[in-house]
Amino acid sequence: MGRGRQKAKATKQAREIKYYTPDTDLTALERELAKTRGDGDVSGRSRPDSEERSSSFDPYEDKYGR
């Protein structure tokens, strides 16, 4: 007869996990994402000069979209 109590506890735990919302530090997230993209400045991206682009090889560069 202990199944009802066990099921109620499991339901309570599942509900707590489902609706748990931790505090998110959005500024730290923005800094981390900027760091992984290689941006030095979070506010905007600067494009390299044409000389720098021609000297470095970028395998994902769009050759025909200019």
N, C-alpha and C. Protein backbone atom coordinates (compact mmCIF):
# COMPACT_ATOMS: atom_id res chain seq x y z
N MET A 1 0.81 -1.21 0.00
CA MET A 1 0.00 0.00 0.00
C MET A 1 0.84 1.27 0.00
N GLY A 2 2.12 1.16 -0.12
CA GLY A 2 2.99 2.31 -0.11
C GLY A 2 3.18 2.95 -1.48
N ARG A 3 2.55 2.39 -2.50
CA ARG A 3 2.75 2.89 -3.86
C ARG A 3 2.21 4.30 -4.04
N GLY A 4 1.15 4.67 -3.41
CA GLY A 4 0.57 6.00 -3.57
C GLY A 4 1.50 7.09 -3.07
N ARG A 5 2.11 6.86 -1.94
CA ARG A 5 3.04 7.83 -1.37
C ARG A 5 4.29 7.94 -2.24
N GLN A 6 4.77 6.82 -2.74
CA GLN A 6 5.96 6.82 -3.60
C GLN A 6 5.66 7.54 -4.92
N LYS A 7 4.50 7.30 -5.48
CA LYS A 7 4.13 7.96 -6.73
C LYS A 7 3.95 9.46 -6.52
N ALA A 8 3.37 9.86 -5.41
CA ALA A 8 3.18 11.28 -5.13
C ALA A 8 4.53 11.99 -4.97
N LYS A 9 5.47 11.31 -4.31
CA LYS A 9 6.79 11.90 -4.15
C LYS A 9 7.50 12.04 -5.50
N ALA A 10 7.39 11.00 -6.35
CA ALA A 10 8.01 11.06 -7.67
C ALA A 10 7.38 12.16 -8.52
N THR A 11 6.08 12.33 -8.43
CA THR A 11 5.38 13.38 -9.17
C THR A 11 5.83 14.75 -8.69
N LYS A 12 5.97 14.90 -7.38
CA LYS A 12 6.42 16.18 -6.82
C LYS A 12 7.83 16.52 -7.29
N GLN A 13 8.72 15.53 -7.27
CA GLN A 13 10.09 15.75 -7.72
C GLN A 13 10.15 16.08 -9.21
N ALA A 14 9.35 15.39 -10.01
CA ALA A 14 9.33 15.66 -11.45
C ALA A 14 8.82 17.07 -11.72
N ARG A 15 7.83 17.49 -10.99
CA ARG A 15 7.28 18.84 -11.16
C ARG A 15 8.30 19.90 -10.77
N GLU A 16 9.04 19.66 -9.69
CA GLU A 16 10.07 20.61 -9.26
C GLU A 16 11.17 20.73 -10.32
N ILE A 17 11.57 19.62 -10.90
CA ILE A 17 12.60 19.65 -11.93
C ILE A 17 12.09 20.34 -13.18
N LYS A 18 10.86 20.07 -13.57
CA LYS A 18 10.30 20.63 -14.80
C LYS A 18 10.17 22.14 -14.74
N TYR A 19 9.74 22.66 -13.62
CA TYR A 19 9.48 24.10 -13.51
C TYR A 19 10.59 24.87 -12.81
N TYR A 20 11.75 24.25 -12.59
CA TYR A 20 12.87 24.92 -11.94
C TYR A 20 13.50 25.91 -12.92
N THR A 21 13.63 27.16 -12.52
CA THR A 21 14.26 28.18 -13.35
C THR A 21 15.37 28.85 -12.55
N PRO A 22 16.62 28.49 -12.82
CA PRO A 22 17.72 29.11 -12.10
C PRO A 22 17.92 30.55 -12.57
N ASP A 23 18.55 31.35 -11.74
CA ASP A 23 18.88 32.73 -12.11
C ASP A 23 19.97 32.69 -13.18
N THR A 24 19.76 33.42 -14.25
CA THR A 24 20.70 33.44 -15.36
C THR A 24 21.39 34.79 -15.41
N ASP A 25 22.71 34.75 -15.44
CA ASP A 25 23.51 35.97 -15.57
C ASP A 25 23.70 36.24 -17.06
N LEU A 26 22.85 37.09 -17.62
CA LEU A 26 22.85 37.33 -19.06
C LEU A 26 24.10 38.06 -19.54
N THR A 27 24.67 38.91 -18.70
CA THR A 27 25.88 39.61 -19.12
C THR A 27 27.06 38.64 -19.24
N ALA A 28 27.14 37.69 -18.32
CA ALA A 28 28.20 36.69 -18.40
C ALA A 28 28.00 35.80 -19.62
N LEU A 29 26.76 35.47 -19.93
CA LEU A 29 26.46 34.67 -21.11
C LEU A 29 26.86 35.41 -22.39
N GLU A 30 26.57 36.70 -22.44
CA GLU A 30 26.92 37.51 -23.60
C GLU A 30 28.43 37.58 -23.79
N ARG A 31 29.16 37.74 -22.69
CA ARG A 31 30.62 37.77 -22.77
C ARG A 31 31.17 36.44 -23.26
N GLU A 32 30.62 35.34 -22.75
CA GLU A 32 31.09 34.02 -23.15
C GLU A 32 30.82 33.75 -24.62
N LEU A 33 29.64 34.14 -25.09
CA LEU A 33 29.32 33.94 -26.50
C LEU A 33 30.20 34.80 -27.40
N ALA A 34 30.49 36.01 -26.97
CA ALA A 34 31.37 36.89 -27.74
C ALA A 34 32.78 36.32 -27.80
N LYS A 35 33.20 35.69 -26.72
CA LYS A 35 34.54 35.11 -26.66
C LYS A 35 34.64 33.91 -27.61
N THR A 36 33.60 33.08 -27.71
CA THR A 36 33.65 31.91 -28.57
C THR A 36 33.55 32.29 -30.04
N ARG A 37 32.89 33.39 -30.36
CA ARG A 37 32.81 33.85 -31.74
C ARG A 37 34.09 34.56 -32.17
N GLY A 38 34.91 34.95 -31.21
CA GLY A 38 36.15 35.63 -31.53
C GLY A 38 35.99 37.14 -31.56
N ASP A 39 34.89 37.65 -31.09
CA ASP A 39 34.68 39.10 -31.05
C ASP A 39 35.45 39.67 -29.88
N GLY A 40 36.16 40.74 -30.13
CA GLY A 40 36.83 41.43 -29.04
C GLY A 40 35.87 42.37 -28.35
N ASP A 41 34.97 42.95 -29.14
CA ASP A 41 34.01 43.92 -28.64
C ASP A 41 32.62 43.32 -28.73
N VAL A 42 31.86 43.38 -27.65
CA VAL A 42 30.53 42.79 -27.62
C VAL A 42 29.54 43.64 -28.40
N SER A 43 29.75 44.96 -28.49
CA SER A 43 28.77 45.86 -29.08
C SER A 43 28.65 45.67 -30.59
N GLY A 44 29.71 45.39 -31.30
CA GLY A 44 29.62 45.24 -32.74
C GLY A 44 30.82 44.52 -33.31
N ARG A 45 30.63 43.98 -34.50
CA ARG A 45 31.72 43.25 -35.14
C ARG A 45 32.38 44.14 -36.18
N SER A 46 33.69 44.12 -36.22
CA SER A 46 34.41 44.88 -37.22
C SER A 46 34.96 43.91 -38.25
N ARG A 47 34.90 44.29 -39.52
CA ARG A 47 35.39 43.45 -40.60
C ARG A 47 36.87 43.74 -40.82
N PRO A 48 37.66 42.72 -41.11
CA PRO A 48 39.08 42.94 -41.37
C PRO A 48 39.26 43.65 -42.71
N ASP A 49 40.42 44.28 -42.87
CA ASP A 49 40.74 44.96 -44.12
C ASP A 49 40.84 43.96 -45.26
N SER A 50 40.74 44.44 -46.49
CA SER A 50 40.80 43.55 -47.65
C SER A 50 42.16 42.86 -47.75
N GLU A 51 43.23 43.54 -47.32
CA GLU A 51 44.56 42.94 -47.35
C GLU A 51 44.63 41.75 -46.40
N GLU A 52 44.03 41.90 -45.23
CA GLU A 52 44.04 40.81 -44.26
C GLU A 52 43.22 39.64 -44.74
N ARG A 53 42.09 39.90 -45.40
CA ARG A 53 41.24 38.83 -45.89
C ARG A 53 41.92 38.05 -47.00
N SER A 54 42.64 38.72 -47.88
CA SER A 54 43.27 38.02 -49.00
C SER A 54 44.46 37.19 -48.53
N SER A 55 45.15 37.64 -47.48
CA SER A 55 46.32 36.92 -47.02
C SER A 55 45.95 35.70 -46.17
N SER A 56 44.80 35.73 -45.51
CA SER A 56 44.42 34.59 -44.68
C SER A 56 43.42 33.72 -45.44
N PHE A 57 43.54 32.44 -45.28
CA PHE A 57 42.66 31.49 -45.96
C PHE A 57 41.46 31.19 -45.07
N ASP A 58 40.28 31.38 -45.61
CA ASP A 58 39.04 31.08 -44.90
C ASP A 58 38.25 30.07 -45.72
N PRO A 59 38.15 28.82 -45.27
CA PRO A 59 37.47 27.80 -46.08
C PRO A 59 35.97 28.05 -46.20
N TYR A 60 35.36 28.86 -45.33
CA TYR A 60 33.93 29.10 -45.37
C TYR A 60 33.58 30.44 -46.01
N GLU A 61 34.53 31.11 -46.61
CA GLU A 61 34.29 32.41 -47.21
C GLU A 61 33.44 32.23 -48.47
N ASP A 62 32.47 33.11 -48.64
CA ASP A 62 31.59 33.07 -49.80
C ASP A 62 32.29 33.79 -50.96
N LYS A 63 32.72 33.06 -51.96
CA LYS A 63 33.49 33.62 -53.06
C LYS A 63 32.59 34.37 -54.05
N TYR A 64 31.34 33.99 -54.15
CA TYR A 64 30.47 34.53 -55.20
C TYR A 64 29.39 35.47 -54.68
N GLY A 65 29.32 35.68 -53.38
CA GLY A 65 28.24 36.49 -52.81
C GLY A 65 28.57 37.95 -52.66
N ARG A 66 29.57 38.46 -53.29
CA ARG A 66 29.96 39.86 -53.09
C ARG A 66 29.34 40.75 -54.11
